[in-house]
Tab-separated table of C-alpha atoms in Angstrom:
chain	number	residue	atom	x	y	z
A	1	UNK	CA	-6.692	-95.925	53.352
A	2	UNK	CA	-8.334	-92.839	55.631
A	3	UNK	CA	-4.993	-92.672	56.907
A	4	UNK	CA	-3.426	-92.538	53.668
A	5	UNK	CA	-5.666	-89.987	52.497
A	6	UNK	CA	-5.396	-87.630	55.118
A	7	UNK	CA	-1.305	-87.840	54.350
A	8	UNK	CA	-1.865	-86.674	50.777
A	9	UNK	CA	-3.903	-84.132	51.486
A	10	UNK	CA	-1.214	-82.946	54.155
A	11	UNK	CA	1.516	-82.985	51.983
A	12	UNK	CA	-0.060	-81.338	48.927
A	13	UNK	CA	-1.378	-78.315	50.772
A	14	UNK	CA	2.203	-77.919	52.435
A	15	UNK	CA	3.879	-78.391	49.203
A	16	UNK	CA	1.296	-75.663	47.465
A	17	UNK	CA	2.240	-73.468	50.537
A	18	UNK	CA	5.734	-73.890	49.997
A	19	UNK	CA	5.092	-72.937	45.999
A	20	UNK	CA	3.228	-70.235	46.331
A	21	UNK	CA	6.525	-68.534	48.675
A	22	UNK	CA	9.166	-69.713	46.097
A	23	UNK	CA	6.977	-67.650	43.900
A	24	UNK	CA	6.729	-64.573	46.225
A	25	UNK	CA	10.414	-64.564	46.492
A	26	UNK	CA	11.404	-65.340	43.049
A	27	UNK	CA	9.359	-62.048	41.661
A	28	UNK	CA	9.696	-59.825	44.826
A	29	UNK	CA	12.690	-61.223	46.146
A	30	UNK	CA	11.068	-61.490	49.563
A	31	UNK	CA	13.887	-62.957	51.619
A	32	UNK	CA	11.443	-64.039	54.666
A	33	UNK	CA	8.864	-65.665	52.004
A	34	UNK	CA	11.646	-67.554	50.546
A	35	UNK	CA	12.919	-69.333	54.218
A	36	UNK	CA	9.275	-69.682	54.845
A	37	UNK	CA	9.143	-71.750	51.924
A	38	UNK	CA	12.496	-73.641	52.350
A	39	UNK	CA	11.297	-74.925	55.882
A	40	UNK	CA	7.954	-75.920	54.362
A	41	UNK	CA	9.858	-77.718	51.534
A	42	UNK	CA	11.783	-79.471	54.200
A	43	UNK	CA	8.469	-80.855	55.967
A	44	UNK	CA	7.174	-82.114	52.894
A	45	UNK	CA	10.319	-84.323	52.137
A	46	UNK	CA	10.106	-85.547	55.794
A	47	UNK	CA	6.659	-86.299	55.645
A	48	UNK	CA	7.566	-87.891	52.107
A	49	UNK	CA	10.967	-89.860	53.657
A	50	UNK	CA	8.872	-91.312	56.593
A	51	UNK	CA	6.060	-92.426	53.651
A	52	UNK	CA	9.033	-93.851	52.115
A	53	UNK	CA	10.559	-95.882	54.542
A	54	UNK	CA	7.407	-97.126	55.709
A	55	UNK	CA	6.652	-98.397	52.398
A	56	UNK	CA	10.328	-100.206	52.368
A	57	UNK	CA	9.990	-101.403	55.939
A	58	UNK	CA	6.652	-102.759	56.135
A	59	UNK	CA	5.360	-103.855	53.107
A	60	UNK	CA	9.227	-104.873	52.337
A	61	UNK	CA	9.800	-103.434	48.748
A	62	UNK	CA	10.869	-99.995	47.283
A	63	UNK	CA	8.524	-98.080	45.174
A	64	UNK	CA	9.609	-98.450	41.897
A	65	UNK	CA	7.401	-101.845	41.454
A	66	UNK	CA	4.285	-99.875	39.510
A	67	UNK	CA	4.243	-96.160	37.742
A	68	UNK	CA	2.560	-95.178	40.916
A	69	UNK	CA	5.299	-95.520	42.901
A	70	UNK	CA	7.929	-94.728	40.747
A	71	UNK	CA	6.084	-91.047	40.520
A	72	UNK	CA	6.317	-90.890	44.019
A	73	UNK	CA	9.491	-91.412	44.425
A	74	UNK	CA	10.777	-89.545	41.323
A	75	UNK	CA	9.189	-86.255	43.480
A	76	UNK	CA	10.646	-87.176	46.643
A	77	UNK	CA	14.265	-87.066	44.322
A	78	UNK	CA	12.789	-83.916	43.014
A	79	UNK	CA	12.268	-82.471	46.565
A	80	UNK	CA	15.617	-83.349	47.915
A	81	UNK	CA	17.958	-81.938	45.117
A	82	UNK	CA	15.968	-78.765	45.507
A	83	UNK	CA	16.735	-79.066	49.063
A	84	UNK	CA	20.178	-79.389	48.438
A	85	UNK	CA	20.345	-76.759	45.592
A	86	UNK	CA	18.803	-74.316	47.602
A	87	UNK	CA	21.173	-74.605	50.308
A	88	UNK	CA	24.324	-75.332	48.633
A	89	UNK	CA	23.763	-73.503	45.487
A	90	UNK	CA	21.437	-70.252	45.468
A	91	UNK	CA	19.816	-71.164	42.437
A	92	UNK	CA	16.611	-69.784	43.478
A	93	UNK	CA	15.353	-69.973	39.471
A	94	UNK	CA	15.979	-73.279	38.954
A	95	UNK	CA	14.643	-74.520	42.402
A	96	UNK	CA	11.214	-72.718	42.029
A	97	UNK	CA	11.122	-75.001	38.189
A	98	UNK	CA	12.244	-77.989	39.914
A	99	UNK	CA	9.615	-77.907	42.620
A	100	UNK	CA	6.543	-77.240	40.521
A	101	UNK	CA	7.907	-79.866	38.449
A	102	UNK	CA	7.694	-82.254	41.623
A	103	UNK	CA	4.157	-80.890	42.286
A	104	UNK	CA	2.876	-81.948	39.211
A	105	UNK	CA	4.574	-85.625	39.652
A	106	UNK	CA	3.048	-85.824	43.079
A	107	UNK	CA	-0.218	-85.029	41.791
A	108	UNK	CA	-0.089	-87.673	39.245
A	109	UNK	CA	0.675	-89.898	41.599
A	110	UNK	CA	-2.280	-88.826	44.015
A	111	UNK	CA	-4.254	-88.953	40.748
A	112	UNK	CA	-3.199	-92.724	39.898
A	113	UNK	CA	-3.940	-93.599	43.406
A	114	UNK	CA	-7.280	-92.326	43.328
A	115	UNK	CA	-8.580	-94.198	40.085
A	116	UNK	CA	-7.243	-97.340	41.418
A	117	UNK	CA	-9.418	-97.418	44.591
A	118	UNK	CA	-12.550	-98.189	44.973
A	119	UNK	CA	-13.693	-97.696	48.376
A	120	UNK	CA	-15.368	-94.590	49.567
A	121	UNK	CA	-12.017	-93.039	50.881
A	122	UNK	CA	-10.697	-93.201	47.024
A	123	UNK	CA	-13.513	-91.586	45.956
A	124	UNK	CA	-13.600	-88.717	49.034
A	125	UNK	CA	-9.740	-87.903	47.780
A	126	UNK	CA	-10.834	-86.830	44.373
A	127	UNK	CA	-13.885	-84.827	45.448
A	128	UNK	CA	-11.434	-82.866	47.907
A	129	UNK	CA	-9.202	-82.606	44.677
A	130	UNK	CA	-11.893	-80.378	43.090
A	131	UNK	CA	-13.013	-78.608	46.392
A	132	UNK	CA	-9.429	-77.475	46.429
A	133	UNK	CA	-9.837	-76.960	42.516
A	134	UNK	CA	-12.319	-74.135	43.205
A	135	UNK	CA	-11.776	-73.009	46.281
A	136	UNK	CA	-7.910	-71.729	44.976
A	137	UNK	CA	-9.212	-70.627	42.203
A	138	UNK	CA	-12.127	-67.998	44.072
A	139	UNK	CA	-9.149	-67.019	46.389
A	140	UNK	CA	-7.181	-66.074	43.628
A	141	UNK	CA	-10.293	-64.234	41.743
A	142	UNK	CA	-9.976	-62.765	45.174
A	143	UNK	CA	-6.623	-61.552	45.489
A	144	UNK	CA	-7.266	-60.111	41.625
A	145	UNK	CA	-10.148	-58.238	42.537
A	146	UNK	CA	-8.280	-56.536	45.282
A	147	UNK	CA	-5.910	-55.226	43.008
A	148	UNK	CA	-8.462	-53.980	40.461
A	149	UNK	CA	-9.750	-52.089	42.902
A	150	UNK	CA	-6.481	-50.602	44.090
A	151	UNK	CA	-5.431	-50.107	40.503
A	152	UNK	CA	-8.865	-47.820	40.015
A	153	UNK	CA	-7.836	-45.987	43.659
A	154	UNK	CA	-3.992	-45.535	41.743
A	155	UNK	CA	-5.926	-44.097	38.915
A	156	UNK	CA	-8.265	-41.801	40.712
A	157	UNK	CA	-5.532	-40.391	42.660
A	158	UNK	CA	-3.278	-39.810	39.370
A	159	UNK	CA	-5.780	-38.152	37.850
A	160	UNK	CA	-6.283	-35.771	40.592
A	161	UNK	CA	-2.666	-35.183	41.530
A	162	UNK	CA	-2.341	-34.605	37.097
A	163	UNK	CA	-5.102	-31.842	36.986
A	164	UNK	CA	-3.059	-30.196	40.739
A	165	UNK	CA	-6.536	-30.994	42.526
A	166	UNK	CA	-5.860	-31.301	46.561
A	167	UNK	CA	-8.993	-33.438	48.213
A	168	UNK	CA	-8.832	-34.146	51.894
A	169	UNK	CA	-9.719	-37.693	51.573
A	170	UNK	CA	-7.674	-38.340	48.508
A	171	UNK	CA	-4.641	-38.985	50.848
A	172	UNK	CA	-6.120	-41.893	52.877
A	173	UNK	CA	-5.554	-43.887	49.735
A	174	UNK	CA	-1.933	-44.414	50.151
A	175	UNK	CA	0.549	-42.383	47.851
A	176	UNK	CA	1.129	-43.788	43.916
A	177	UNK	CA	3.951	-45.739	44.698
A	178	UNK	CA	2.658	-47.692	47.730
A	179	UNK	CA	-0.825	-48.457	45.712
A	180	UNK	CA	1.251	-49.973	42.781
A	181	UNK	CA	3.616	-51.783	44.729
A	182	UNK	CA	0.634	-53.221	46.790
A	183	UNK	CA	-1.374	-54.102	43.628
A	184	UNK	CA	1.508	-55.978	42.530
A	185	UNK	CA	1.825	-57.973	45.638
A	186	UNK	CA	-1.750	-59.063	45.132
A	187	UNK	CA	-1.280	-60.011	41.973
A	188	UNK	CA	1.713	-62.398	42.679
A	189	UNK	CA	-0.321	-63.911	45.362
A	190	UNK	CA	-2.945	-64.336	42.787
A	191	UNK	CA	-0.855	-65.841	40.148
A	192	UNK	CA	0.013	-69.095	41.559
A	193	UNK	CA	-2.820	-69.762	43.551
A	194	UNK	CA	-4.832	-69.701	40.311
A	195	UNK	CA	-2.585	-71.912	38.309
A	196	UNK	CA	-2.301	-74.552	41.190
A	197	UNK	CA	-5.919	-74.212	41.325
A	198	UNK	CA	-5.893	-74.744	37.572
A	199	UNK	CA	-3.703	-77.996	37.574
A	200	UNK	CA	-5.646	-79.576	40.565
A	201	UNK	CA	-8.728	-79.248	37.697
A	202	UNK	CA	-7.044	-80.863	35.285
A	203	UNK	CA	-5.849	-83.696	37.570
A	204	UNK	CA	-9.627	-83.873	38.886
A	205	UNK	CA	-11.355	-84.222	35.317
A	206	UNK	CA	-8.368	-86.700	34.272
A	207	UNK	CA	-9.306	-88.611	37.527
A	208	UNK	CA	-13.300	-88.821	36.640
A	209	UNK	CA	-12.805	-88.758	32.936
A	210	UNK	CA	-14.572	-85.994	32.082
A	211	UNK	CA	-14.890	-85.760	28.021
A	212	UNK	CA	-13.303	-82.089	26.057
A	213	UNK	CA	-12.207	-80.552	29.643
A	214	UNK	CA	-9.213	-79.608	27.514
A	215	UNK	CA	-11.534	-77.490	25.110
A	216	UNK	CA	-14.410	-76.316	27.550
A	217	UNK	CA	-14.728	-72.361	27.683
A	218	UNK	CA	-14.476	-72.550	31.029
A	219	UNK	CA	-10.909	-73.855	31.085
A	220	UNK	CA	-9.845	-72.004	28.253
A	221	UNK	CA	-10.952	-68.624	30.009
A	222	UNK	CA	-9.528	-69.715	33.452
A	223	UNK	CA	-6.429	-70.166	31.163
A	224	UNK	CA	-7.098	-67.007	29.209
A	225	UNK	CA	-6.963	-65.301	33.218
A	226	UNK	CA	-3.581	-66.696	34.265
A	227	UNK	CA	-2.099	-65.590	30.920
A	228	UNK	CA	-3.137	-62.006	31.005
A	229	UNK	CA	-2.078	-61.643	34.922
A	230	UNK	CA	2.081	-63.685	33.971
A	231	UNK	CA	1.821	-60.896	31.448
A	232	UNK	CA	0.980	-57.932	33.825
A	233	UNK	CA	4.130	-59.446	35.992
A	234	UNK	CA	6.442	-60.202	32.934
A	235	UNK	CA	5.863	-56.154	32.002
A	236	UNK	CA	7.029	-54.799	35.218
A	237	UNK	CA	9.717	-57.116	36.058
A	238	UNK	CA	11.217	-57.299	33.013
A	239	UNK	CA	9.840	-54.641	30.912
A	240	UNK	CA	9.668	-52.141	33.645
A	241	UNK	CA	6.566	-51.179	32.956
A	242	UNK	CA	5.183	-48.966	35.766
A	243	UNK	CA	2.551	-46.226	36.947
A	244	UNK	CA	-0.870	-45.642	34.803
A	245	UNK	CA	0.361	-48.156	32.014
A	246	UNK	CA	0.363	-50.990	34.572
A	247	UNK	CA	-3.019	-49.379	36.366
A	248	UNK	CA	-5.374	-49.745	33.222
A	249	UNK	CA	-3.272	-52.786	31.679
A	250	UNK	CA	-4.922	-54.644	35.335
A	251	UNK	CA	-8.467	-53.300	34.976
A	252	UNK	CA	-8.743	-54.598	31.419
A	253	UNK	CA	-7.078	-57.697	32.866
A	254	UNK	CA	-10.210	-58.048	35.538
A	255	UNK	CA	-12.674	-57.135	32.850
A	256	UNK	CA	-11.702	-60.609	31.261
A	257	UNK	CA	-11.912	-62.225	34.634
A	258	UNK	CA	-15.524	-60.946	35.200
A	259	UNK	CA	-16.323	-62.509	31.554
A	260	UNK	CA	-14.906	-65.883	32.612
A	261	UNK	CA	-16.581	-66.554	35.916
A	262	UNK	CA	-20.126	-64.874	34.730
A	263	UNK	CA	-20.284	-66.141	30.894
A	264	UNK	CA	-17.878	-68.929	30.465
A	265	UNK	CA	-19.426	-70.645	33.294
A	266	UNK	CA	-22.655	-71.119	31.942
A	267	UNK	CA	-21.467	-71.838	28.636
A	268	UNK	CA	-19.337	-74.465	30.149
A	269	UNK	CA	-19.892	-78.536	29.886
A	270	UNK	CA	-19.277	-79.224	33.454
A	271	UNK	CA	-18.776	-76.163	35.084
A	272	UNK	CA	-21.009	-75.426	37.725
């Protein structure tokens, strides 16, 4: 079962990998994030082929016996017509769905696996579940705060540059346009590391059975964080939004991420 264990954890932190550059490229249209995430897509369905035949070769059945199974291999069919859609078909939309779709099956499955062992190794894959849980979601409080602090350098410098006042130092910040466009990078970094992160929780307290996780403050705020930061990237890639606007719409955004990890955590019910 070590062995086993060790395979899911491989295969979940390539397919997040391969996630979080489908995301990159679908809102920047980063060309080299996008192949970096085809070729990691492509490991994880030959990791997942080689799972599969070993399953049909050794133990002499296909998986489609229990619901485990059958959600394993409904996301190696996921992976492969995103495969093929990617390369045959351009649909870079509909392959970014498709494979968070499949990440979610595949966690199920990891998630069914888990409550139905009970040796130590069982138990080791779901703690390592919410390890993951937390540590995505402090990178991604990470990559947030980076851009608060870039949006308050934006803001600084456009206040200056409005009242025509020339300070020497003022120009190691970077000019308006490369601050924004960096604080937007950040934040699409941010974005899908958080809501992985925030998935991976829910698949943790469905694994362990934790009582109201759905209604604890904690989730609801973590929630609450991912909502406010889609929005910042729905305004300026589809509303255009830009400049100042965008600048103060992000600090209010990490003013309700402070209030989540300080508050909501110690009003939570199982939140450390």
């Amino acid at each position: 079962m070590v062995d086993v264990r060790w395979f899911y954890e491989g295969i979940l932190f390539i397919y997040m990998l391969s996630l979080i550059g489908f995301f990159i490229d679908f809102v920047q249209q980063n060309r080299k994030a996008k192949k970096f995430a085809f070729w990691l897509l492509c490991m994880v369905w030959v990791l997942q082929t080689f799972f599969l035949f070993q399953h049909v070769l050794i133990e002499k059945s296909f998986p489609i016996a229990t619901i485990t199974d059958s959600l394993y291999f409904y996301a190696w069919v996921l992976v492969t017509f995103s495969i093929i859609m990617n390369r045959l078909f351009k649909m870079n939309f509909i392959v970014f769905f498709i494979n968070l779709f499949g990440f979610f099956i595949l966690l199920m499955h990891v998630s069914l696996v888990a409550q139905t062992q009970i040796v130590n190794s069982g138990i080791k894959l779901v703690d390592e579940i919410l390890i993951a849980h937390i540590s995505l979601a402090i990178l991604s409080y990470g990559f947030f705060t980076i851009s608060f602090l870039v949006s308050l350098m934006y803001m600084v410098q456009y206040h200056f540059l409005k009242e025509k006042k020339a300070i020497k130092w003022m120009w190691r910040m970077g000019d308006l346009d490369r601050l924004e466009h960096f604080t937007f990078r950040t934040i699409s970094i941010g974005v899908p590391l958080l809501f992985i992160g925030i998935i991976l929780g829910f698949v943790w307290a469905y694994t362990e059975q934790v009582e109201f996780y759905w209604f604890d403050l904690k989730t609801l705020g973590s929630i609450l964080v991912l909502c406010v930061y889609t929005v910042y990237l729905l305004l300026r890639m589809v509303r255009r939004f830009s400049g100042k606007t965008l600048a103060r719409y992000n600090t209010y955004a990490f003013l309700i991420l402070i209030i989540n990890f300080f508050l909501f955590t110690r009003l939570s019910n199982f939140h450390i």
